[in-house]
Amino acid sequence: MTSFKIPESVLVVIHTPALEVLLIERADQPGFWQSVTGSLDALDEPLAQTAAREVMEETGISAQPEDFRDWALANVYEIYPVWRHRYAPGVTRNTEHVFSLCVPPGTPVTLSPREHSAWQWLPWREAADRCFSPSNAEAVLMLPKFAA
């Protein structure tokens, strides 16, 4: 039996107090830079728990669910065709819930090599320009409002 991804996910904008944003490059799509993203593991998994799990899996940064700021913002978007095989047949849209996590400057990053190949800290405007996903770029551009 194939296990399909749940079409509900989190987007976590990790940043420093100076609004430097952590971006990670997808291993399966070189040149595709993004914030941490990931789907729920179960329909009843709390979103902040998903955020904490995904941040740990993708960056090695340990944080508790209460450390995340829930922006109470959800984007519904068309799943890129290259990744639709991960979802049940007929599923074409995903709901993405936006969170942020403020970390101290110099926070160590340890990537999951099967998912990401590089990381960088960028000032928020530059980070937004580098994001391949429009919803990710939009979230980064909103960071000053939610980090205040």
Short mmCIF file of N, CA and C in Angstrom, two decimals:
data_model
loop_
_atom_site.label_atom_id
_atom_site.label_comp_id
_atom_site.label_asym_id
_atom_site.label_seq_id
_atom_site.Cartn_x
_atom_site.Cartn_y
_atom_site.Cartn_z
N MET A 1 0.84 -1.18 0.00
CA MET A 1 0.00 0.00 0.00
C MET A 1 0.89 1.25 0.00
N THR A 2 0.60 2.18 -0.88
CA THR A 2 1.36 3.41 -0.97
C THR A 2 0.81 4.42 0.03
N SER A 3 1.72 5.11 0.69
CA SER A 3 1.31 6.15 1.64
C SER A 3 1.49 7.50 0.95
N PHE A 4 0.39 8.20 0.79
CA PHE A 4 0.43 9.49 0.12
C PHE A 4 0.59 10.63 1.13
N LYS A 5 1.18 11.71 0.66
CA LYS A 5 1.31 12.91 1.48
C LYS A 5 -0.06 13.53 1.71
N ILE A 6 -0.23 14.13 2.87
CA ILE A 6 -1.45 14.87 3.20
C ILE A 6 -1.30 16.26 2.55
N PRO A 7 -2.29 16.72 1.82
CA PRO A 7 -2.17 18.02 1.14
C PRO A 7 -2.42 19.22 2.06
N GLU A 8 -1.81 19.17 3.21
CA GLU A 8 -1.85 20.26 4.17
C GLU A 8 -0.46 20.35 4.78
N SER A 9 0.13 21.55 4.76
CA SER A 9 1.52 21.68 5.14
C SER A 9 1.77 22.97 5.91
N VAL A 10 3.03 23.10 6.35
CA VAL A 10 3.49 24.33 6.99
C VAL A 10 4.62 24.92 6.16
N LEU A 11 4.72 26.23 6.23
CA LEU A 11 5.86 26.98 5.70
C LEU A 11 6.41 27.73 6.89
N VAL A 12 7.70 27.55 7.20
CA VAL A 12 8.30 28.19 8.36
C VAL A 12 9.42 29.12 7.89
N VAL A 13 9.22 30.41 8.12
CA VAL A 13 10.25 31.40 7.81
C VAL A 13 11.13 31.51 9.06
N ILE A 14 12.34 30.98 8.96
CA ILE A 14 13.30 31.05 10.07
C ILE A 14 14.12 32.31 9.88
N HIS A 15 14.23 33.11 10.94
CA HIS A 15 14.92 34.39 10.82
C HIS A 15 15.61 34.77 12.12
N THR A 16 16.53 35.72 12.01
CA THR A 16 17.20 36.29 13.18
C THR A 16 16.46 37.57 13.59
N PRO A 17 16.78 38.13 14.74
CA PRO A 17 16.16 39.40 15.13
C PRO A 17 16.42 40.52 14.10
N ALA A 18 17.54 40.45 13.38
CA ALA A 18 17.88 41.46 12.36
C ALA A 18 17.18 41.16 11.02
N LEU A 19 16.28 40.17 11.01
CA LEU A 19 15.51 39.77 9.83
C LEU A 19 16.38 39.18 8.71
N GLU A 20 17.44 38.48 9.10
CA GLU A 20 18.15 37.64 8.15
C GLU A 20 17.37 36.34 8.10
N VAL A 21 17.12 35.85 6.88
CA VAL A 21 16.26 34.70 6.67
C VAL A 21 17.09 33.51 6.21
N LEU A 22 16.82 32.35 6.78
CA LEU A 22 17.48 31.12 6.37
C LEU A 22 16.75 30.55 5.16
N LEU A 23 17.49 30.32 4.08
CA LEU A 23 16.95 29.62 2.91
C LEU A 23 17.76 28.36 2.69
N ILE A 24 17.07 27.32 2.22
CA ILE A 24 17.71 26.04 1.94
C ILE A 24 17.41 25.65 0.50
N GLU A 25 18.40 25.02 -0.14
CA GLU A 25 18.26 24.64 -1.55
C GLU A 25 17.82 23.19 -1.65
N ARG A 26 16.79 22.95 -2.45
CA ARG A 26 16.27 21.60 -2.62
C ARG A 26 17.31 20.72 -3.32
N ALA A 27 17.54 19.53 -2.79
CA ALA A 27 18.48 18.59 -3.41
C ALA A 27 17.94 18.06 -4.73
N ASP A 28 16.61 17.89 -4.82
CA ASP A 28 16.02 17.33 -6.05
C ASP A 28 15.75 18.37 -7.13
N GLN A 29 15.95 19.65 -6.81
CA GLN A 29 15.73 20.74 -7.76
C GLN A 29 16.79 21.82 -7.52
N PRO A 30 18.03 21.61 -7.97
CA PRO A 30 19.06 22.63 -7.76
C PRO A 30 18.60 24.00 -8.25
N GLY A 31 18.90 25.01 -7.46
CA GLY A 31 18.49 26.37 -7.79
C GLY A 31 17.15 26.75 -7.18
N PHE A 32 16.43 25.77 -6.60
CA PHE A 32 15.15 26.04 -5.95
C PHE A 32 15.43 26.30 -4.46
N TRP A 33 15.41 27.57 -4.09
CA TRP A 33 15.65 27.97 -2.70
C TRP A 33 14.32 28.22 -2.02
N GLN A 34 14.26 27.84 -0.75
CA GLN A 34 13.00 27.94 -0.02
C GLN A 34 13.23 28.01 1.48
N SER A 35 12.15 28.33 2.18
CA SER A 35 12.12 28.19 3.64
C SER A 35 11.78 26.73 3.94
N VAL A 36 11.75 26.39 5.21
CA VAL A 36 11.35 25.03 5.61
C VAL A 36 9.88 24.83 5.28
N THR A 37 9.58 23.70 4.66
CA THR A 37 8.19 23.33 4.38
C THR A 37 8.02 21.85 4.69
N GLY A 38 6.78 21.46 4.94
CA GLY A 38 6.53 20.05 5.16
C GLY A 38 5.08 19.78 5.47
N SER A 39 4.66 18.59 5.10
CA SER A 39 3.27 18.17 5.28
C SER A 39 3.04 17.57 6.65
N LEU A 40 1.78 17.63 7.06
CA LEU A 40 1.38 16.94 8.29
C LEU A 40 1.67 15.45 8.14
N ASP A 41 2.06 14.81 9.24
CA ASP A 41 2.25 13.36 9.25
C ASP A 41 0.93 12.63 9.48
N ALA A 42 -0.02 13.32 10.11
CA ALA A 42 -1.34 12.75 10.39
C ALA A 42 -2.34 13.89 10.36
N LEU A 43 -3.58 13.56 10.03
CA LEU A 43 -4.61 14.60 9.92
C LEU A 43 -4.81 15.37 11.22
N ASP A 44 -4.53 14.72 12.37
CA ASP A 44 -4.74 15.39 13.65
C ASP A 44 -3.45 15.96 14.26
N GLU A 45 -2.34 15.97 13.49
CA GLU A 45 -1.10 16.54 14.01
C GLU A 45 -1.26 18.06 14.13
N PRO A 46 -1.01 18.63 15.30
CA PRO A 46 -1.10 20.09 15.44
C PRO A 46 -0.08 20.78 14.52
N LEU A 47 -0.50 21.89 13.92
CA LEU A 47 0.35 22.59 12.96
C LEU A 47 1.69 23.02 13.56
N ALA A 48 1.69 23.53 14.79
CA ALA A 48 2.94 23.96 15.42
C ALA A 48 3.87 22.77 15.66
N GLN A 49 3.29 21.61 15.92
CA GLN A 49 4.11 20.39 16.08
C GLN A 49 4.72 20.00 14.73
N THR A 50 3.94 20.14 13.65
CA THR A 50 4.47 19.88 12.31
C THR A 50 5.63 20.83 12.03
N ALA A 51 5.46 22.10 12.38
CA ALA A 51 6.51 23.09 12.16
C ALA A 51 7.79 22.71 12.91
N ALA A 52 7.66 22.34 14.18
CA ALA A 52 8.83 21.96 14.98
C ALA A 52 9.51 20.72 14.40
N ARG A 53 8.72 19.74 14.00
CA ARG A 53 9.27 18.50 13.43
C ARG A 53 10.01 18.79 12.13
N GLU A 54 9.39 19.55 11.25
CA GLU A 54 10.00 19.83 9.95
C GLU A 54 11.28 20.67 10.09
N VAL A 55 11.26 21.65 10.98
CA VAL A 55 12.47 22.46 11.20
C VAL A 55 13.61 21.58 11.69
N MET A 56 13.33 20.67 12.62
CA MET A 56 14.37 19.77 13.11
C MET A 56 14.86 18.85 12.00
N GLU A 57 13.93 18.24 11.25
CA GLU A 57 14.31 17.31 10.18
C GLU A 57 15.14 17.99 9.09
N GLU A 58 14.76 19.21 8.71
CA GLU A 58 15.39 19.85 7.56
C GLU A 58 16.60 20.70 7.90
N THR A 59 16.68 21.22 9.14
CA THR A 59 17.78 22.13 9.48
C THR A 59 18.57 21.72 10.72
N GLY A 60 18.05 20.78 11.49
CA GLY A 60 18.71 20.40 12.74
C GLY A 60 18.48 21.39 13.86
N ILE A 61 17.68 22.43 13.62
CA ILE A 61 17.39 23.43 14.65
C ILE A 61 16.27 22.90 15.54
N SER A 62 16.56 22.82 16.83
CA SER A 62 15.59 22.30 17.79
C SER A 62 14.77 23.44 18.38
N ALA A 63 13.46 23.32 18.27
CA ALA A 63 12.54 24.31 18.83
C ALA A 63 11.28 23.61 19.28
N GLN A 64 10.62 24.19 20.25
CA GLN A 64 9.37 23.64 20.76
C GLN A 64 8.20 24.28 20.00
N PRO A 65 7.06 23.59 19.92
CA PRO A 65 5.91 24.16 19.22
C PRO A 65 5.56 25.59 19.67
N GLU A 66 5.72 25.86 20.96
CA GLU A 66 5.37 27.20 21.46
C GLU A 66 6.37 28.28 21.03
N ASP A 67 7.51 27.90 20.46
CA ASP A 67 8.51 28.86 19.98
C ASP A 67 8.12 29.47 18.63
N PHE A 68 7.15 28.88 17.97
CA PHE A 68 6.77 29.31 16.63
C PHE A 68 5.67 30.35 16.70
N ARG A 69 5.74 31.31 15.79
CA ARG A 69 4.67 32.31 15.68
C ARG A 69 3.76 31.88 14.54
N ASP A 70 2.50 31.64 14.88
CA ASP A 70 1.49 31.26 13.89
C ASP A 70 0.93 32.55 13.29
N TRP A 71 1.13 32.73 11.99
CA TRP A 71 0.67 33.95 11.34
C TRP A 71 -0.83 33.92 11.05
N ALA A 72 -1.49 32.81 11.35
CA ALA A 72 -2.93 32.67 11.06
C ALA A 72 -3.20 33.01 9.59
N LEU A 73 -2.31 32.54 8.75
CA LEU A 73 -2.38 32.79 7.31
C LEU A 73 -2.22 31.45 6.61
N ALA A 74 -3.11 31.17 5.68
CA ALA A 74 -3.02 29.92 4.91
C ALA A 74 -3.08 30.25 3.42
N ASN A 75 -2.19 29.65 2.68
CA ASN A 75 -2.16 29.78 1.22
C ASN A 75 -2.66 28.47 0.62
N VAL A 76 -3.53 28.57 -0.36
CA VAL A 76 -3.95 27.38 -1.10
C VAL A 76 -3.34 27.54 -2.48
N TYR A 77 -2.58 26.55 -2.89
CA TYR A 77 -1.91 26.65 -4.19
C TYR A 77 -1.95 25.33 -4.94
N GLU A 78 -1.73 25.43 -6.22
CA GLU A 78 -1.63 24.27 -7.11
C GLU A 78 -0.31 23.57 -6.84
N ILE A 79 -0.35 22.27 -6.59
CA ILE A 79 0.88 21.50 -6.36
C ILE A 79 1.63 21.41 -7.69
N TYR A 80 2.93 21.70 -7.64
CA TYR A 80 3.75 21.61 -8.85
C TYR A 80 3.64 20.20 -9.43
N PRO A 81 3.44 20.09 -10.75
CA PRO A 81 3.29 18.76 -11.37
C PRO A 81 4.42 17.79 -11.03
N VAL A 82 5.65 18.28 -10.89
CA VAL A 82 6.79 17.42 -10.59
C VAL A 82 6.63 16.68 -9.25
N TRP A 83 5.80 17.21 -8.35
CA TRP A 83 5.62 16.60 -7.02
C TRP A 83 4.24 15.97 -6.82
N ARG A 84 3.37 16.00 -7.81
CA ARG A 84 2.01 15.47 -7.62
C ARG A 84 1.97 13.97 -7.37
N HIS A 85 2.97 13.23 -7.83
CA HIS A 85 2.98 11.78 -7.61
C HIS A 85 3.04 11.42 -6.13
N ARG A 86 3.42 12.36 -5.30
CA ARG A 86 3.51 12.11 -3.85
C ARG A 86 2.15 12.13 -3.17
N TYR A 87 1.13 12.62 -3.89
CA TYR A 87 -0.21 12.78 -3.33
C TYR A 87 -1.16 11.76 -3.96
N ALA A 88 -2.28 11.54 -3.32
CA ALA A 88 -3.29 10.62 -3.85
C ALA A 88 -3.73 11.07 -5.24
N PRO A 89 -4.12 10.12 -6.08
CA PRO A 89 -4.59 10.50 -7.41
C PRO A 89 -5.70 11.55 -7.34
N GLY A 90 -5.60 12.55 -8.20
CA GLY A 90 -6.61 13.60 -8.24
C GLY A 90 -6.33 14.78 -7.33
N VAL A 91 -5.40 14.65 -6.40
CA VAL A 91 -5.08 15.77 -5.50
C VAL A 91 -4.15 16.72 -6.25
N THR A 92 -4.58 17.97 -6.38
CA THR A 92 -3.79 18.95 -7.13
C THR A 92 -3.53 20.23 -6.32
N ARG A 93 -4.18 20.37 -5.17
CA ARG A 93 -4.03 21.60 -4.39
C ARG A 93 -3.57 21.28 -2.97
N ASN A 94 -2.81 22.19 -2.41
CA ASN A 94 -2.29 22.06 -1.05
C ASN A 94 -2.64 23.32 -0.25
N THR A 95 -2.91 23.14 1.04
CA THR A 95 -3.12 24.26 1.94
C THR A 95 -1.88 24.37 2.82
N GLU A 96 -1.25 25.54 2.77
CA GLU A 96 0.02 25.79 3.46
C GLU A 96 -0.20 26.84 4.54
N HIS A 97 0.13 26.50 5.79
CA HIS A 97 -0.03 27.38 6.94
C HIS A 97 1.33 28.03 7.26
N VAL A 98 1.33 29.34 7.43
CA VAL A 98 2.59 30.07 7.58
C VAL A 98 2.92 30.32 9.05
N PHE A 99 4.18 30.04 9.38
CA PHE A 99 4.74 30.24 10.71
C PHE A 99 6.09 30.93 10.57
N SER A 100 6.57 31.48 11.66
CA SER A 100 7.95 31.96 11.69
C SER A 100 8.60 31.49 12.98
N LEU A 101 9.92 31.49 12.95
CA LEU A 101 10.73 31.10 14.10
C LEU A 101 11.93 32.03 14.16
N CYS A 102 12.06 32.77 15.24
CA CYS A 102 13.19 33.67 15.43
C CYS A 102 14.28 32.91 16.19
N VAL A 103 15.50 32.94 15.63
CA VAL A 103 16.64 32.25 16.24
C VAL A 103 17.80 33.23 16.39
N PRO A 104 18.73 32.95 17.29
CA PRO A 104 19.87 33.85 17.44
C PRO A 104 20.78 33.82 16.21
N PRO A 105 21.47 34.93 15.94
CA PRO A 105 22.44 34.90 14.83
C PRO A 105 23.47 33.81 15.08
N GLY A 106 23.93 33.17 14.04
CA GLY A 106 24.93 32.12 14.16
C GLY A 106 24.37 30.77 14.55
N THR A 107 23.05 30.64 14.58
CA THR A 107 22.45 29.34 14.91
C THR A 107 22.96 28.30 13.91
N PRO A 108 23.52 27.19 14.40
CA PRO A 108 24.04 26.17 13.48
C PRO A 108 22.93 25.50 12.67
N VAL A 109 23.24 25.18 11.44
CA VAL A 109 22.30 24.53 10.54
C VAL A 109 22.92 23.21 10.08
N THR A 110 22.15 22.12 10.22
CA THR A 110 22.56 20.81 9.74
C THR A 110 21.47 20.29 8.82
N LEU A 111 21.77 20.28 7.53
CA LEU A 111 20.77 19.89 6.54
C LEU A 111 20.55 18.39 6.49
N SER A 112 19.36 18.01 6.07
CA SER A 112 19.06 16.63 5.72
C SER A 112 19.51 16.47 4.26
N PRO A 113 20.61 15.75 3.99
CA PRO A 113 21.17 15.72 2.64
C PRO A 113 20.24 15.13 1.58
N ARG A 114 19.30 14.30 1.96
CA ARG A 114 18.40 13.76 0.95
C ARG A 114 17.37 14.80 0.50
N GLU A 115 17.18 15.85 1.33
CA GLU A 115 16.20 16.89 1.00
C GLU A 115 16.82 18.19 0.51
N HIS A 116 17.97 18.58 1.11
CA HIS A 116 18.55 19.89 0.80
C HIS A 116 20.06 19.79 0.66
N SER A 117 20.60 20.64 -0.22
CA SER A 117 22.03 20.55 -0.53
C SER A 117 22.84 21.76 -0.07
N ALA A 118 22.20 22.88 0.26
CA ALA A 118 22.93 24.07 0.68
C ALA A 118 22.00 24.96 1.50
N TRP A 119 22.60 25.86 2.26
CA TRP A 119 21.82 26.82 3.04
C TRP A 119 22.54 28.16 3.03
N GLN A 120 21.76 29.20 3.29
CA GLN A 120 22.34 30.54 3.39
C GLN A 120 21.41 31.45 4.18
N TRP A 121 22.03 32.41 4.86
CA TRP A 121 21.28 33.46 5.55
C TRP A 121 21.34 34.69 4.67
N LEU A 122 20.18 35.29 4.41
CA LEU A 122 20.11 36.48 3.56
C LEU A 122 19.22 37.54 4.21
N PRO A 123 19.52 38.82 3.97
CA PRO A 123 18.57 39.85 4.40
C PRO A 123 17.20 39.55 3.78
N TRP A 124 16.14 39.88 4.48
CA TRP A 124 14.80 39.42 4.09
C TRP A 124 14.41 39.78 2.67
N ARG A 125 14.74 40.95 2.18
CA ARG A 125 14.36 41.31 0.80
C ARG A 125 15.09 40.43 -0.22
N GLU A 126 16.38 40.19 0.02
CA GLU A 126 17.15 39.32 -0.88
C GLU A 126 16.62 37.89 -0.82
N ALA A 127 16.25 37.46 0.39
CA ALA A 127 15.71 36.10 0.54
C ALA A 127 14.41 35.96 -0.26
N ALA A 128 13.56 36.97 -0.20
CA ALA A 128 12.31 36.91 -0.95
C ALA A 128 12.59 36.79 -2.45
N ASP A 129 13.57 37.52 -2.94
CA ASP A 129 13.92 37.46 -4.36
C ASP A 129 14.46 36.09 -4.76
N ARG A 130 15.06 35.38 -3.83
CA ARG A 130 15.68 34.09 -4.13
C ARG A 130 14.69 32.93 -4.08
N CYS A 131 13.56 33.08 -3.36
CA CYS A 131 12.59 31.99 -3.21
C CYS A 131 11.98 31.62 -4.56
N PHE A 132 11.91 30.32 -4.87
CA PHE A 132 11.29 29.88 -6.12
C PHE A 132 9.77 29.89 -6.03
N SER A 133 9.24 29.73 -4.84
CA SER A 133 7.79 29.66 -4.66
C SER A 133 7.21 31.05 -4.40
N PRO A 134 6.19 31.44 -5.16
CA PRO A 134 5.58 32.75 -4.92
C PRO A 134 5.02 32.92 -3.50
N SER A 135 4.41 31.86 -2.95
CA SER A 135 3.85 32.00 -1.59
C SER A 135 4.97 32.14 -0.56
N ASN A 136 6.11 31.50 -0.80
CA ASN A 136 7.26 31.64 0.10
C ASN A 136 7.82 33.05 0.02
N ALA A 137 7.97 33.57 -1.19
CA ALA A 137 8.49 34.93 -1.37
C ALA A 137 7.56 35.94 -0.69
N GLU A 138 6.25 35.75 -0.85
CA GLU A 138 5.28 36.65 -0.24
C GLU A 138 5.38 36.61 1.28
N ALA A 139 5.54 35.42 1.85
CA ALA A 139 5.68 35.29 3.30
C ALA A 139 6.92 36.02 3.79
N VAL A 140 8.03 35.85 3.10
CA VAL A 140 9.26 36.53 3.51
C VAL A 140 9.08 38.05 3.45
N LEU A 141 8.38 38.54 2.44
CA LEU A 141 8.14 39.98 2.34
C LEU A 141 7.25 40.49 3.48
N MET A 142 6.43 39.63 4.04
CA MET A 142 5.57 40.02 5.17
C MET A 142 6.27 39.89 6.52
N LEU A 143 7.47 39.33 6.53
CA LEU A 143 8.18 39.07 7.79
C LEU A 143 8.27 40.29 8.70
N PRO A 144 8.62 41.48 8.23
CA PRO A 144 8.73 42.60 9.18
C PRO A 144 7.43 42.86 9.96
N LYS A 145 6.29 42.63 9.34
CA LYS A 145 5.01 42.82 10.02
C LYS A 145 4.81 41.79 11.13
N PHE A 146 5.19 40.54 10.87
CA PHE A 146 4.94 39.47 11.85
C PHE A 146 6.06 39.31 12.87
N ALA A 147 7.23 39.85 12.57
CA ALA A 147 8.35 39.73 13.51
C ALA A 147 8.35 40.86 14.54
N ALA A 148 7.52 41.86 14.30
CA ALA A 148 7.50 43.03 15.21
C ALA A 148 6.88 42.70 16.54
#
